[in-house]
PDB file of C-alpha atoms in Angstrom:
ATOM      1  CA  UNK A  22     -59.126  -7.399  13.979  1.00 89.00           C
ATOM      2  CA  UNK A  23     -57.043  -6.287  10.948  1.00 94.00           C
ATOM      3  CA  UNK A  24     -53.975  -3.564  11.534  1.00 95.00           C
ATOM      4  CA  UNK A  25     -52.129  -3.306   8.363  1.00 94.00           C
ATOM      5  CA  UNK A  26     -51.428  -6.390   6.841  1.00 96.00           C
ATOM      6  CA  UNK A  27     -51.842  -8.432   9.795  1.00 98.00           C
ATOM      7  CA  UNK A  28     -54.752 -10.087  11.190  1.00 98.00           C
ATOM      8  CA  UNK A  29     -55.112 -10.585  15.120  1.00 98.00           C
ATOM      9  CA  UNK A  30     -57.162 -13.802  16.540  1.00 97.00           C
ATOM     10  CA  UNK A  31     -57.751 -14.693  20.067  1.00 97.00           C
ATOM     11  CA  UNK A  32     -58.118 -17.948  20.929  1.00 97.00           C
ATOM     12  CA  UNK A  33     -60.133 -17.493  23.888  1.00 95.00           C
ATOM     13  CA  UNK A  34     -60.102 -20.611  25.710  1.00 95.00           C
ATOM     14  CA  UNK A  35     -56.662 -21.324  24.731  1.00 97.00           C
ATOM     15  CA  UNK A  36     -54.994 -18.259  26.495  1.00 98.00           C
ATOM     16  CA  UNK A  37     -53.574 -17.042  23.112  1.00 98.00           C
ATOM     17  CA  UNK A  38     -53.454 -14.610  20.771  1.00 98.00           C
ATOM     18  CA  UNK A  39     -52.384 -15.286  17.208  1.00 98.00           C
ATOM     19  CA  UNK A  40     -51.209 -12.781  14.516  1.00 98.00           C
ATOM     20  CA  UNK A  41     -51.186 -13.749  10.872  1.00 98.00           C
ATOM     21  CA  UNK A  42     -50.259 -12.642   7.683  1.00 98.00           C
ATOM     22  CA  UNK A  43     -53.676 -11.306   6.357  1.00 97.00           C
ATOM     23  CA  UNK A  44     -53.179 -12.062   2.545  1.00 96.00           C
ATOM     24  CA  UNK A  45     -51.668 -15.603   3.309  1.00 97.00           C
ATOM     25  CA  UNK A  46     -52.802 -16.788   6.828  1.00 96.00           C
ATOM     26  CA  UNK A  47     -49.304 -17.867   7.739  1.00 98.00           C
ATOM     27  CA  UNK A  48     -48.838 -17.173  11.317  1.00 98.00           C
ATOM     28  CA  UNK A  49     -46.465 -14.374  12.518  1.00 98.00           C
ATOM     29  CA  UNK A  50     -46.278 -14.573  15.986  1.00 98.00           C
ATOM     30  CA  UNK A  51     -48.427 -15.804  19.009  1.00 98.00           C
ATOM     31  CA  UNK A  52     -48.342 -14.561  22.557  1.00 98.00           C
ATOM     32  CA  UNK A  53     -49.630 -17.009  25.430  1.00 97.00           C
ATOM     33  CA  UNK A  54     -51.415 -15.256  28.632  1.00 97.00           C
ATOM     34  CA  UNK A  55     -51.846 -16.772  32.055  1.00 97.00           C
ATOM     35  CA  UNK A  56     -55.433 -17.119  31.532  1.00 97.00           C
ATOM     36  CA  UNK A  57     -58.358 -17.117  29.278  1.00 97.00           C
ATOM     37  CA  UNK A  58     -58.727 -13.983  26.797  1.00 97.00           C
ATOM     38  CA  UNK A  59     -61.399 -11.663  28.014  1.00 95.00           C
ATOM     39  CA  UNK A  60     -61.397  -9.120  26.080  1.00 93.00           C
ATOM     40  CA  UNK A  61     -60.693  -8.377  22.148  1.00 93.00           C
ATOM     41  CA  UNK A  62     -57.027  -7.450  20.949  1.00 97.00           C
ATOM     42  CA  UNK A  63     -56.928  -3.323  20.433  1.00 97.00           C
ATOM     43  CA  UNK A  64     -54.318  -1.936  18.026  1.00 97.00           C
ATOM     44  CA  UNK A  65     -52.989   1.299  19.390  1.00 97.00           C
ATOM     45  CA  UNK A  66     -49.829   2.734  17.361  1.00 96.00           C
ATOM     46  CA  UNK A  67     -47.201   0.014  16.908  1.00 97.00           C
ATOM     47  CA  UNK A  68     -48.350  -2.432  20.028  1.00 98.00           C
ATOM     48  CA  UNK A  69     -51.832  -4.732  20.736  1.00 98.00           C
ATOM     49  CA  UNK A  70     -53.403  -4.945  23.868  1.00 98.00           C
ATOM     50  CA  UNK A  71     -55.781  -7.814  25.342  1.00 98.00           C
ATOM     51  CA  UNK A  72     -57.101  -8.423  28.820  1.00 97.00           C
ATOM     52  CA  UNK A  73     -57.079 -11.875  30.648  1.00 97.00           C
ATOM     53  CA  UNK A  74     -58.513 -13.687  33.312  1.00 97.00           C
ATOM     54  CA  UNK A  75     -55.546 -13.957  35.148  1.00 97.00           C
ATOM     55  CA  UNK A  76     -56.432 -10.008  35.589  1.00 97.00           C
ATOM     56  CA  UNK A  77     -53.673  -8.521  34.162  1.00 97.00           C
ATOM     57  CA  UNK A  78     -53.971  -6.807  30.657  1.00 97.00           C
ATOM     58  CA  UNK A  79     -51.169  -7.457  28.335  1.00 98.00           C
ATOM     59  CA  UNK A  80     -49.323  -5.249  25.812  1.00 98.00           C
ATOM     60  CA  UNK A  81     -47.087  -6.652  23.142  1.00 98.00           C
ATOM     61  CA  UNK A  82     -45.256  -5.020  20.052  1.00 98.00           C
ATOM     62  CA  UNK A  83     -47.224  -5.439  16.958  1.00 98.00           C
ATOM     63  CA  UNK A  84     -44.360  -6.305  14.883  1.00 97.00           C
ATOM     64  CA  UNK A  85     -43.377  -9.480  17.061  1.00 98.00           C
ATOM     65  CA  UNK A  86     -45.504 -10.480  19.880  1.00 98.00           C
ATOM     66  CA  UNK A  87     -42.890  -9.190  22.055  1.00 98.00           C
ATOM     67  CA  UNK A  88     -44.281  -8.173  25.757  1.00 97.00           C
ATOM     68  CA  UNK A  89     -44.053  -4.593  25.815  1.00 96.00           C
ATOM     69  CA  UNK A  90     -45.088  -4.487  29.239  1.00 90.00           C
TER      70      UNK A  90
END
């Protein structure tokens, strides 16, 4: 998913998601959950959230990763 000029990637199996610079690739930030990624990062306003199969569903700032709540 694209918001802006960054590009969000979940690595499923690795309980991450990624953000990176969409025009370079360079990563921006990652954020580690406590289990595998089940469900695609959603852009609402300024933070991203993603479900995982530790069953919580996280929300962390767009700008940098940080857990939101």
């Amino acid at each position: 998913m694209v918001a802006g000029d960054t590009l969000l990637v979940a690595d499923i199996d690795g309980h991450t998601v990624f953000a990176l610079d969409a025009a370079t690739g360079k990563p921006r930030w990652s954020c580690a959950a406590g289990g595998r990624i089940d469900s695609p990062p959603t852009v609402s306003g300024q933070v991203v959230l993603f479900g995982s199969a530790d069953g919580y569903v996280y929300c962390v700032r767009l700008a940098d990763g940080q857990l939101a709540w």
